[in-house]
Amino acid sequence: FLILSFPFMSSFLEKDGMTNSPGYGPSSNTKSLFLKAYRYGTSSYAIKRLDSRKTSGRTSLDWLFWYAEWSGRRILIDSGFTHAKYIKRFGIKKYRDPASLLAEDGIAASEITDIIVTHSHFDHIGGVHRFPNANIWIQQKEYSSFSKSSRYKEVQDYFTEAIAQGRLRLVDGNQEIYPGIEVRLTGGHTVGHQIVVIHDVTKHVFVGDECYQDHLCRQKIPLPNISCYSRKKNAAFLQSLSDMYDSGAVIHRLHELE
C-alpha cells in the first residue's frame, strides 16, 4: 500500500520501529508526482567525514533510497545495498532489504522501471541487481570509474545483463531523461556524481552525497577532503544549492530522513 499526502504535508509509515517517508503527492498538476523515502538502516558515523570543520565526534546517519511515481514510471533514486559485509563494517542497525521494503507497500521489484544512481558507492548502487527490469541511469564517467573498481564484481553479472538488454543508460553531463526529470553532473563527491531534479509544481532536488545533512547543505559547508573527489566542484554545487533553497525547492538528502 502507499501512503499519499499532498505537497508539504508529511506522512510517516512505521515498520519494525523504523520510520519511512515523508510521502509527497499526488500533485495537482497533470503528471501526479508521488515521492517517498525508505530508510533501510541507521548507524553512527564519524562527523569528520561529513563536515570539513570537524576533526572528531560521531553523529547519527540514516541510510535511504527514494521512490518516485511520475508519468506512469516507477523510479528509484539510488538502490541501497544487499551485501552483508557492509552491514558489519559500518555498524548498520535495523537493516532491511530495499526490495523487501518496497514489497511491503505492494511494489514488486520487477515493477521498477528506472533507477537513477547518484554515484557508485556501495550504498547507492549495491542494490540494483534486485530490480531486473529497471533502466539504470548513471553518468558515463562514473560508470567508467566504477567498472574498474573491485566493488564492480559484486554487481558485474547484473550490469552485463543490463548492457545486453539495453537497460544501461549512460549520461554525459546534464540531461533531461524524461519530461520533467533531469540529472545534473556535479562531480564533487565522486568524479561522476549527479543530482536529480524533478520539476513538479514544487521542484524536488535529490542531492546524493554532495551534502549529508540539512544544516550542512544550508550553511554551504563543503565536504572534507576524505569524502571528496573535487572540493572545488562540491563548493560550486553548494552555492547553486543555496539558490535552489531560496527559490523554494524541496531538498532531499540520502542520509537524513526529513
PDB file of C-alpha atoms in Angstrom:
ATOM      1  CA  PHE A   1       0.000   0.000   0.000  1.00  0.00           C
ATOM      2  CA  LEU A   2       1.025   3.630  -0.472  1.00  0.00           C
ATOM      3  CA  ILE A   3       0.532   6.449   1.981  1.00  0.00           C
ATOM      4  CA  LEU A   4      -0.282   9.575  -0.003  1.00  0.00           C
ATOM      5  CA  SER A   5      -0.249  13.185   1.060  1.00  0.00           C
ATOM      6  CA  PHE A   6      -0.329  16.477  -0.725  1.00  0.00           C
ATOM      7  CA  PRO A   7       2.821  18.601  -1.176  1.00  0.00           C
ATOM      8  CA  PHE A   8       4.253  19.960   2.072  1.00  0.00           C
ATOM      9  CA  MET A   9       2.158  17.561   4.176  1.00  0.00           C
ATOM     10  CA  SER A  10       4.298  14.765   5.566  1.00  0.00           C
ATOM     11  CA  SER A  11       3.117  11.191   6.027  1.00  0.00           C
ATOM     12  CA  PHE A  12       5.068   8.660   8.036  1.00  0.00           C
ATOM     13  CA  LEU A  13       4.936   4.889   7.953  1.00  0.00           C
ATOM     14  CA  GLU A  14       6.206   2.829  10.870  1.00  0.00           C
ATOM     15  CA  LYS A  15       7.844  -0.515  10.154  1.00  0.00           C
ATOM     16  CA  ASP A  16       9.752  -2.541  12.717  1.00  0.00           C
ATOM     17  CA  GLY A  17      10.464   0.551  14.758  1.00  0.00           C
ATOM     18  CA  MET A  18      11.742   2.480  11.761  1.00  0.00           C
ATOM     19  CA  THR A  19      10.103   5.459  10.116  1.00  0.00           C
ATOM     20  CA  ASN A  20       9.898   5.691   6.344  1.00  0.00           C
ATOM     21  CA  SER A  21       8.730   8.630   4.238  1.00  0.00           C
ATOM     22  CA  PRO A  22       7.603  11.531   4.101  1.00  0.00           C
ATOM     23  CA  GLY A  23       5.355  10.955   1.130  1.00  0.00           C
ATOM     24  CA  TYR A  24       4.652  13.814  -1.226  1.00  0.00           C
ATOM     25  CA  GLY A  25       1.830  13.633  -3.759  1.00  0.00           C
ATOM     26  CA  PRO A  26      -0.114  13.314  -5.816  1.00  0.00           C
ATOM     27  CA  SER A  27       0.250  16.892  -7.001  1.00  0.00           C
ATOM     28  CA  SER A  28      -2.428  18.977  -8.622  1.00  0.00           C
ATOM     29  CA  ASN A  29      -0.597  19.038 -11.945  1.00  0.00           C
ATOM     30  CA  THR A  30      -1.250  16.501 -14.662  1.00  0.00           C
ATOM     31  CA  LYS A  31       1.772  14.311 -14.050  1.00  0.00           C
ATOM     32  CA  SER A  32       0.718  13.323 -10.495  1.00  0.00           C
ATOM     33  CA  LEU A  33       4.010  13.012  -8.605  1.00  0.00           C
ATOM     34  CA  PHE A  34       4.330  10.684  -5.630  1.00  0.00           C
ATOM     35  CA  LEU A  35       7.536  10.572  -3.597  1.00  0.00           C
ATOM     36  CA  LYS A  36       8.565   8.507  -0.624  1.00  0.00           C
ATOM     37  CA  ALA A  37      11.813   7.928   1.255  1.00  0.00           C
ATOM     38  CA  TYR A  38      12.662   4.445   2.503  1.00  0.00           C
ATOM     39  CA  ARG A  39      15.057   4.073   5.387  1.00  0.00           C
ATOM     40  CA  TYR A  40      16.695   0.669   5.338  1.00  0.00           C
ATOM     41  CA  GLY A  41      19.099   1.184   8.254  1.00  0.00           C
ATOM     42  CA  THR A  42      20.691   3.570  10.724  1.00  0.00           C
ATOM     43  CA  SER A  43      24.189   3.948  12.162  1.00  0.00           C
ATOM     44  CA  SER A  44      26.544   6.332  13.855  1.00  0.00           C
ATOM     45  CA  TYR A  45      29.141   7.932  11.629  1.00  0.00           C
ATOM     46  CA  ALA A  46      32.315   9.966  12.016  1.00  0.00           C
ATOM     47  CA  ILE A  47      31.416  13.648  11.756  1.00  0.00           C
ATOM     48  CA  LYS A  48      34.778  14.445  10.163  1.00  0.00           C
ATOM     49  CA  ARG A  49      33.621  12.571   7.046  1.00  0.00           C
ATOM     50  CA  LEU A  50      30.597  14.855   6.671  1.00  0.00           C
ATOM     51  CA  ASP A  51      31.725  18.246   7.965  1.00  0.00           C
ATOM     52  CA  SER A  52      35.057  19.777   6.935  1.00  0.00           C
ATOM     53  CA  ARG A  53      35.126  21.875  10.130  1.00  0.00           C
ATOM     54  CA  LYS A  54      35.184  18.863  12.461  1.00  0.00           C
ATOM     55  CA  THR A  55      38.008  16.511  13.447  1.00  0.00           C
ATOM     56  CA  SER A  56      36.270  14.224  15.954  1.00  0.00           C
ATOM     57  CA  GLY A  57      32.910  13.027  17.221  1.00  0.00           C
ATOM     58  CA  ARG A  58      30.100  10.973  15.748  1.00  0.00           C
ATOM     59  CA  THR A  59      26.584  11.654  14.502  1.00  0.00           C
ATOM     60  CA  SER A  60      23.555   9.565  13.596  1.00  0.00           C
ATOM     61  CA  LEU A  61      23.146   8.651   9.949  1.00  0.00           C
ATOM     62  CA  ASP A  62      20.158   7.324   8.035  1.00  0.00           C
ATOM     63  CA  TRP A  63      20.592   5.001   5.053  1.00  0.00           C
ATOM     64  CA  LEU A  64      17.954   5.860   2.474  1.00  0.00           C
ATOM     65  CA  PHE A  65      16.730   5.462  -1.055  1.00  0.00           C
ATOM     66  CA  TRP A  66      13.826   7.312  -2.655  1.00  0.00           C
ATOM     67  CA  TYR A  67      10.861   6.021  -4.649  1.00  0.00           C
ATOM     68  CA  ALA A  68       9.006   8.182  -7.176  1.00  0.00           C
ATOM     69  CA  GLU A  69       5.962   7.658  -9.353  1.00  0.00           C
ATOM     70  CA  TRP A  70       5.887  10.035 -12.314  1.00  0.00           C
ATOM     71  CA  SER A  71       4.042   9.825 -15.633  1.00  0.00           C
ATOM     72  CA  GLY A  72       3.475   6.090 -15.345  1.00  0.00           C
ATOM     73  CA  ARG A  73       7.053   5.278 -14.345  1.00  0.00           C
ATOM     74  CA  ARG A  74       8.203   3.787 -11.037  1.00  0.00           C
ATOM     75  CA  ILE A  75      11.606   5.214 -10.279  1.00  0.00           C
ATOM     76  CA  LEU A  76      14.196   4.682  -7.573  1.00  0.00           C
ATOM     77  CA  ILE A  77      16.745   7.319  -6.725  1.00  0.00           C
ATOM     78  CA  ASP A  78      19.619   5.099  -5.639  1.00  0.00           C
ATOM     79  CA  SER A  79      19.066   1.493  -4.641  1.00  0.00           C
ATOM     80  CA  GLY A  80      20.570   0.800  -1.223  1.00  0.00           C
ATOM     81  CA  PHE A  81      22.688  -2.339  -0.935  1.00  0.00           C
ATOM     82  CA  THR A  82      22.382  -6.004  -0.039  1.00  0.00           C
ATOM     83  CA  HIS A  83      25.910  -7.244   0.738  1.00  0.00           C
ATOM     84  CA  ALA A  84      26.160  -8.316   4.394  1.00  0.00           C
ATOM     85  CA  LYS A  85      29.778  -7.235   4.788  1.00  0.00           C
ATOM     86  CA  TYR A  86      28.787  -3.568   4.704  1.00  0.00           C
ATOM     87  CA  ILE A  87      26.232  -4.009   7.470  1.00  0.00           C
ATOM     88  CA  LYS A  88      29.007  -5.171   9.775  1.00  0.00           C
ATOM     89  CA  ARG A  89      31.658  -2.766   8.511  1.00  0.00           C
ATOM     90  CA  PHE A  90      29.509   0.320   9.063  1.00  0.00           C
ATOM     91  CA  GLY A  91      27.628  -0.896  12.131  1.00  0.00           C
ATOM     92  CA  ILE A  92      24.238  -0.528  10.468  1.00  0.00           C
ATOM     93  CA  LYS A  93      21.291  -1.215  12.747  1.00  0.00           C
ATOM     94  CA  LYS A  94      17.805  -2.397  11.768  1.00  0.00           C
ATOM     95  CA  TYR A  95      18.925  -3.176   8.236  1.00  0.00           C
ATOM     96  CA  ARG A  96      16.149  -4.062   5.793  1.00  0.00           C
ATOM     97  CA  ASP A  97      16.497  -5.305   2.235  1.00  0.00           C
ATOM     98  CA  PRO A  98      15.365  -2.438  -0.050  1.00  0.00           C
ATOM     99  CA  ALA A  99      13.274  -4.653  -2.335  1.00  0.00           C
ATOM    100  CA  SER A 100      11.506  -6.149   0.686  1.00  0.00           C
ATOM    101  CA  LEU A 101      10.582  -2.697   1.983  1.00  0.00           C
ATOM    102  CA  LEU A 102       9.016  -1.840  -1.356  1.00  0.00           C
ATOM    103  CA  ALA A 103       7.180  -5.165  -1.424  1.00  0.00           C
ATOM    104  CA  GLU A 104       5.527  -4.309   1.889  1.00  0.00           C
ATOM    105  CA  ASP A 105       3.969  -1.338   0.104  1.00  0.00           C
ATOM    106  CA  GLY A 106       2.785  -3.543  -2.740  1.00  0.00           C
ATOM    107  CA  ILE A 107       5.568  -2.543  -5.133  1.00  0.00           C
ATOM    108  CA  ALA A 108       7.230  -5.537  -6.785  1.00  0.00           C
ATOM    109  CA  ALA A 109      10.901  -5.306  -7.696  1.00  0.00           C
ATOM    110  CA  SER A 110      10.003  -6.249 -11.263  1.00  0.00           C
ATOM    111  CA  GLU A 111       7.762  -3.165 -11.500  1.00  0.00           C
ATOM    112  CA  ILE A 112      10.585  -0.675 -11.004  1.00  0.00           C
ATOM    113  CA  THR A 113      11.150   0.931 -14.395  1.00  0.00           C
ATOM    114  CA  ASP A 114      14.194   3.074 -13.647  1.00  0.00           C
ATOM    115  CA  ILE A 115      16.981   3.542 -11.108  1.00  0.00           C
ATOM    116  CA  ILE A 116      18.792   6.867 -11.148  1.00  0.00           C
ATOM    117  CA  VAL A 117      22.169   6.295  -9.493  1.00  0.00           C
ATOM    118  CA  THR A 118      23.608   9.449  -7.962  1.00  0.00           C
ATOM    119  CA  HIS A 119      27.015   7.791  -7.669  1.00  0.00           C
ATOM    120  CA  SER A 120      28.644   4.393  -7.445  1.00  0.00           C
ATOM    121  CA  HIS A 121      29.377   3.972  -3.741  1.00  0.00           C
ATOM    122  CA  PHE A 122      28.091   0.688  -2.356  1.00  0.00           C
ATOM    123  CA  ASP A 123      25.058   2.103  -0.558  1.00  0.00           C
ATOM    124  CA  HIS A 124      23.781   3.838  -3.670  1.00  0.00           C
ATOM    125  CA  ILE A 125      24.426   1.242  -6.372  1.00  0.00           C
ATOM    126  CA  GLY A 126      24.714  -2.004  -4.394  1.00  0.00           C
ATOM    127  CA  GLY A 127      21.042  -2.944  -4.654  1.00  0.00           C
ATOM    128  CA  VAL A 128      20.459  -2.515  -8.399  1.00  0.00           C
ATOM    129  CA  HIS A 129      20.575  -6.270  -9.009  1.00  0.00           C
ATOM    130  CA  ARG A 130      17.322  -6.695  -7.077  1.00  0.00           C
ATOM    131  CA  PHE A 131      15.416  -4.873  -9.854  1.00  0.00           C
ATOM    132  CA  PRO A 132      15.576  -6.959 -13.043  1.00  0.00           C
ATOM    133  CA  ASN A 133      13.685  -4.683 -15.433  1.00  0.00           C
ATOM    134  CA  ALA A 134      14.969  -1.255 -14.462  1.00  0.00           C
ATOM    135  CA  ASN A 135      16.845   1.141 -16.701  1.00  0.00           C
ATOM    136  CA  ILE A 136      19.995   2.251 -14.889  1.00  0.00           C
ATOM    137  CA  TRP A 137      20.840   5.944 -15.315  1.00  0.00           C
ATOM    138  CA  ILE A 138      24.398   6.832 -14.345  1.00  0.00           C
ATOM    139  CA  GLN A 139      26.968   9.326 -15.540  1.00  0.00           C
ATOM    140  CA  GLN A 140      29.329   7.865 -18.126  1.00  0.00           C
ATOM    141  CA  LYS A 141      32.468   8.921 -16.255  1.00  0.00           C
ATOM    142  CA  GLU A 142      31.065   7.488 -13.007  1.00  0.00           C
ATOM    143  CA  TYR A 143      30.337   4.140 -14.621  1.00  0.00           C
ATOM    144  CA  SER A 144      33.776   4.084 -16.244  1.00  0.00           C
ATOM    145  CA  SER A 145      35.436   4.614 -12.862  1.00  0.00           C
ATOM    146  CA  PHE A 146      33.161   2.117 -11.106  1.00  0.00           C
ATOM    147  CA  SER A 147      33.685  -0.614 -13.701  1.00  0.00           C
ATOM    148  CA  LYS A 148      37.421  -0.550 -12.935  1.00  0.00           C
ATOM    149  CA  SER A 149      36.928  -0.891  -9.165  1.00  0.00           C
ATOM    150  CA  SER A 150      36.884  -4.023  -7.023  1.00  0.00           C
ATOM    151  CA  ARG A 151      33.283  -3.258  -5.997  1.00  0.00           C
ATOM    152  CA  TYR A 152      32.111  -3.753  -9.569  1.00  0.00           C
ATOM    153  CA  LYS A 153      32.478  -7.517  -9.171  1.00  0.00           C
ATOM    154  CA  GLU A 154      29.570  -7.502  -6.693  1.00  0.00           C
ATOM    155  CA  VAL A 155      27.111  -6.458  -9.429  1.00  0.00           C
ATOM    156  CA  GLN A 156      29.034  -7.273 -12.613  1.00  0.00           C
ATOM    157  CA  ASP A 157      26.674 -10.021 -13.749  1.00  0.00           C
ATOM    158  CA  TYR A 158      23.725  -7.668 -13.409  1.00  0.00           C
ATOM    159  CA  PHE A 159      25.396  -4.963 -15.469  1.00  0.00           C
ATOM    160  CA  THR A 160      26.439  -7.462 -18.121  1.00  0.00           C
ATOM    161  CA  GLU A 161      22.770  -8.401 -18.479  1.00  0.00           C
ATOM    162  CA  ALA A 162      21.631  -4.772 -18.348  1.00  0.00           C
ATOM    163  CA  ILE A 163      24.023  -3.874 -21.160  1.00  0.00           C
ATOM    164  CA  ALA A 164      22.821  -6.816 -23.270  1.00  0.00           C
ATOM    165  CA  GLN A 165      19.205  -5.755 -22.743  1.00  0.00           C
ATOM    166  CA  GLY A 166      19.870  -2.085 -23.437  1.00  0.00           C
ATOM    167  CA  ARG A 167      18.957  -1.001 -19.914  1.00  0.00           C
ATOM    168  CA  LEU A 168      22.238   0.713 -19.013  1.00  0.00           C
ATOM    169  CA  ARG A 169      21.722   4.401 -19.815  1.00  0.00           C
ATOM    170  CA  LEU A 170      24.983   6.334 -19.669  1.00  0.00           C
ATOM    171  CA  VAL A 171      24.602  10.083 -19.271  1.00  0.00           C
ATOM    172  CA  ASP A 172      27.167  12.680 -20.306  1.00  0.00           C
ATOM    173  CA  GLY A 173      26.646  15.809 -18.213  1.00  0.00           C
ATOM    174  CA  ASN A 174      23.258  17.431 -17.657  1.00  0.00           C
ATOM    175  CA  GLN A 175      20.296  15.736 -19.294  1.00  0.00           C
ATOM    176  CA  GLU A 176      16.514  15.551 -19.125  1.00  0.00           C
ATOM    177  CA  ILE A 177      15.961  11.803 -19.031  1.00  0.00           C
ATOM    178  CA  TYR A 178      12.158  12.057 -19.076  1.00  0.00           C
ATOM    179  CA  PRO A 179       9.919  15.108 -19.378  1.00  0.00           C
ATOM    180  CA  GLY A 180      10.192  16.870 -16.020  1.00  0.00           C
ATOM    181  CA  ILE A 181      13.076  14.749 -14.689  1.00  0.00           C
ATOM    182  CA  GLU A 182      16.662  15.801 -15.167  1.00  0.00           C
ATOM    183  CA  VAL A 183      20.053  14.783 -13.889  1.00  0.00           C
ATOM    184  CA  ARG A 184      22.845  17.296 -13.381  1.00  0.00           C
ATOM    185  CA  LEU A 185      26.518  16.426 -13.174  1.00  0.00           C
ATOM    186  CA  THR A 186      28.103  17.829 -10.001  1.00  0.00           C
ATOM    187  CA  GLY A 187      31.316  15.822  -9.714  1.00  0.00           C
ATOM    188  CA  GLY A 188      32.237  16.885  -6.200  1.00  0.00           C
ATOM    189  CA  HIS A 189      31.760  13.809  -4.042  1.00  0.00           C
ATOM    190  CA  THR A 190      32.821  11.437  -6.846  1.00  0.00           C
ATOM    191  CA  VAL A 191      34.078  12.015 -10.374  1.00  0.00           C
ATOM    192  CA  GLY A 192      30.667  11.489 -11.943  1.00  0.00           C
ATOM    193  CA  HIS A 193      28.327  12.319  -9.092  1.00  0.00           C
ATOM    194  CA  GLN A 194      24.938  13.573 -10.264  1.00  0.00           C
ATOM    195  CA  ILE A 195      21.906  15.094  -8.599  1.00  0.00           C
ATOM    196  CA  VAL A 196      18.299  14.511  -9.628  1.00  0.00           C
ATOM    197  CA  VAL A 197      15.732  17.265 -10.163  1.00  0.00           C
ATOM    198  CA  ILE A 198      12.008  16.631 -10.591  1.00  0.00           C
ATOM    199  CA  HIS A 199      10.061  19.618 -11.884  1.00  0.00           C
ATOM    200  CA  ASP A 200       6.608  19.310 -10.351  1.00  0.00           C
ATOM    201  CA  VAL A 201       4.512  22.206  -9.006  1.00  0.00           C
ATOM    202  CA  THR A 202       7.322  22.287  -6.469  1.00  0.00           C
ATOM    203  CA  LYS A 203      10.863  21.496  -7.594  1.00  0.00           C
ATOM    204  CA  HIS A 204      12.328  18.457  -5.803  1.00  0.00           C
ATOM    205  CA  VAL A 205      16.120  18.136  -5.670  1.00  0.00           C
ATOM    206  CA  PHE A 206      17.914  14.945  -4.596  1.00  0.00           C
ATOM    207  CA  VAL A 207      21.481  15.838  -3.643  1.00  0.00           C
ATOM    208  CA  GLY A 208      23.044  12.387  -3.320  1.00  0.00           C
ATOM    209  CA  ASP A 209      26.120  12.700  -1.126  1.00  0.00           C
ATOM    210  CA  GLU A 210      27.235  16.201  -2.095  1.00  0.00           C
ATOM    211  CA  CYS A 211      25.946  17.129   1.365  1.00  0.00           C
ATOM    212  CA  TYR A 212      24.627  14.830   4.056  1.00  0.00           C
ATOM    213  CA  GLN A 213      22.569  16.871   6.499  1.00  0.00           C
ATOM    214  CA  ASP A 214      20.204  19.794   6.083  1.00  0.00           C
ATOM    215  CA  HIS A 215      22.170  22.246   8.207  1.00  0.00           C
ATOM    216  CA  LEU A 216      25.378  21.449   6.312  1.00  0.00           C
ATOM    217  CA  CYS A 217      23.587  21.918   2.983  1.00  0.00           C
ATOM    218  CA  ARG A 218      22.049  25.226   4.033  1.00  0.00           C
ATOM    219  CA  GLN A 219      25.289  26.583   5.507  1.00  0.00           C
ATOM    220  CA  LYS A 220      27.233  25.561   2.385  1.00  0.00           C
ATOM    221  CA  ILE A 221      29.758  23.593   4.448  1.00  0.00           C
ATOM    222  CA  PRO A 222      31.987  21.754   1.953  1.00  0.00           C
ATOM    223  CA  LEU A 223      32.781  18.087   2.278  1.00  0.00           C
ATOM    224  CA  PRO A 224      36.155  17.209   3.823  1.00  0.00           C
ATOM    225  CA  ASN A 225      38.929  16.053   1.521  1.00  0.00           C
ATOM    226  CA  ILE A 226      38.459  12.456   2.665  1.00  0.00           C
ATOM    227  CA  SER A 227      34.918  12.490   1.245  1.00  0.00           C
ATOM    228  CA  CYS A 228      35.585  14.455  -1.925  1.00  0.00           C
ATOM    229  CA  TYR A 229      36.796  13.904  -5.444  1.00  0.00           C
ATOM    230  CA  SER A 230      36.804  17.690  -6.018  1.00  0.00           C
ATOM    231  CA  ARG A 231      36.222  20.195  -3.212  1.00  0.00           C
ATOM    232  CA  LYS A 232      36.046  22.953  -5.820  1.00  0.00           C
ATOM    233  CA  LYS A 233      33.144  21.258  -7.590  1.00  0.00           C
ATOM    234  CA  ASN A 234      31.495  20.386  -4.283  1.00  0.00           C
ATOM    235  CA  ALA A 235      31.685  24.041  -3.195  1.00  0.00           C
ATOM    236  CA  ALA A 236      30.268  25.171  -6.540  1.00  0.00           C
ATOM    237  CA  PHE A 237      27.358  22.785  -6.137  1.00  0.00           C
ATOM    238  CA  LEU A 238      26.629  24.001  -2.598  1.00  0.00           C
ATOM    239  CA  GLN A 239      26.472  27.564  -3.884  1.00  0.00           C
ATOM    240  CA  SER A 240      23.967  26.550  -6.540  1.00  0.00           C
ATOM    241  CA  LEU A 241      22.030  24.608  -3.915  1.00  0.00           C
ATOM    242  CA  SER A 242      21.708  27.769  -1.841  1.00  0.00           C
ATOM    243  CA  ASP A 243      19.942  29.380  -4.786  1.00  0.00           C
ATOM    244  CA  MET A 244      17.608  26.362  -5.007  1.00  0.00           C
ATOM    245  CA  TYR A 245      16.702  26.719  -1.331  1.00  0.00           C
ATOM    246  CA  ASP A 246      15.991  30.407  -1.905  1.00  0.00           C
ATOM    247  CA  SER A 247      13.729  29.601  -4.861  1.00  0.00           C
ATOM    248  CA  GLY A 248      11.547  27.319  -2.729  1.00  0.00           C
ATOM    249  CA  ALA A 249      12.810  23.943  -3.952  1.00  0.00           C
ATOM    250  CA  VAL A 250      12.452  20.960  -1.616  1.00  0.00           C
ATOM    251  CA  ILE A 251      15.888  19.483  -0.957  1.00  0.00           C
ATOM    252  CA  HIS A 252      16.110  15.753  -0.242  1.00  0.00           C
ATOM    253  CA  ARG A 253      19.141  14.026   1.224  1.00  0.00           C
ATOM    254  CA  LEU A 254      20.098  10.348   1.042  1.00  0.00           C
ATOM    255  CA  HIS A 255      21.405  10.066   4.617  1.00  0.00           C
ATOM    256  CA  GLU A 256      18.949  12.117   6.627  1.00  0.00           C
ATOM    257  CA  LEU A 257      15.259  11.360   6.944  1.00  0.00           C
ATOM    258  CA  GLU A 258      13.145  14.502   6.816  1.00  0.00           C
TER     259      GLU A 258
END
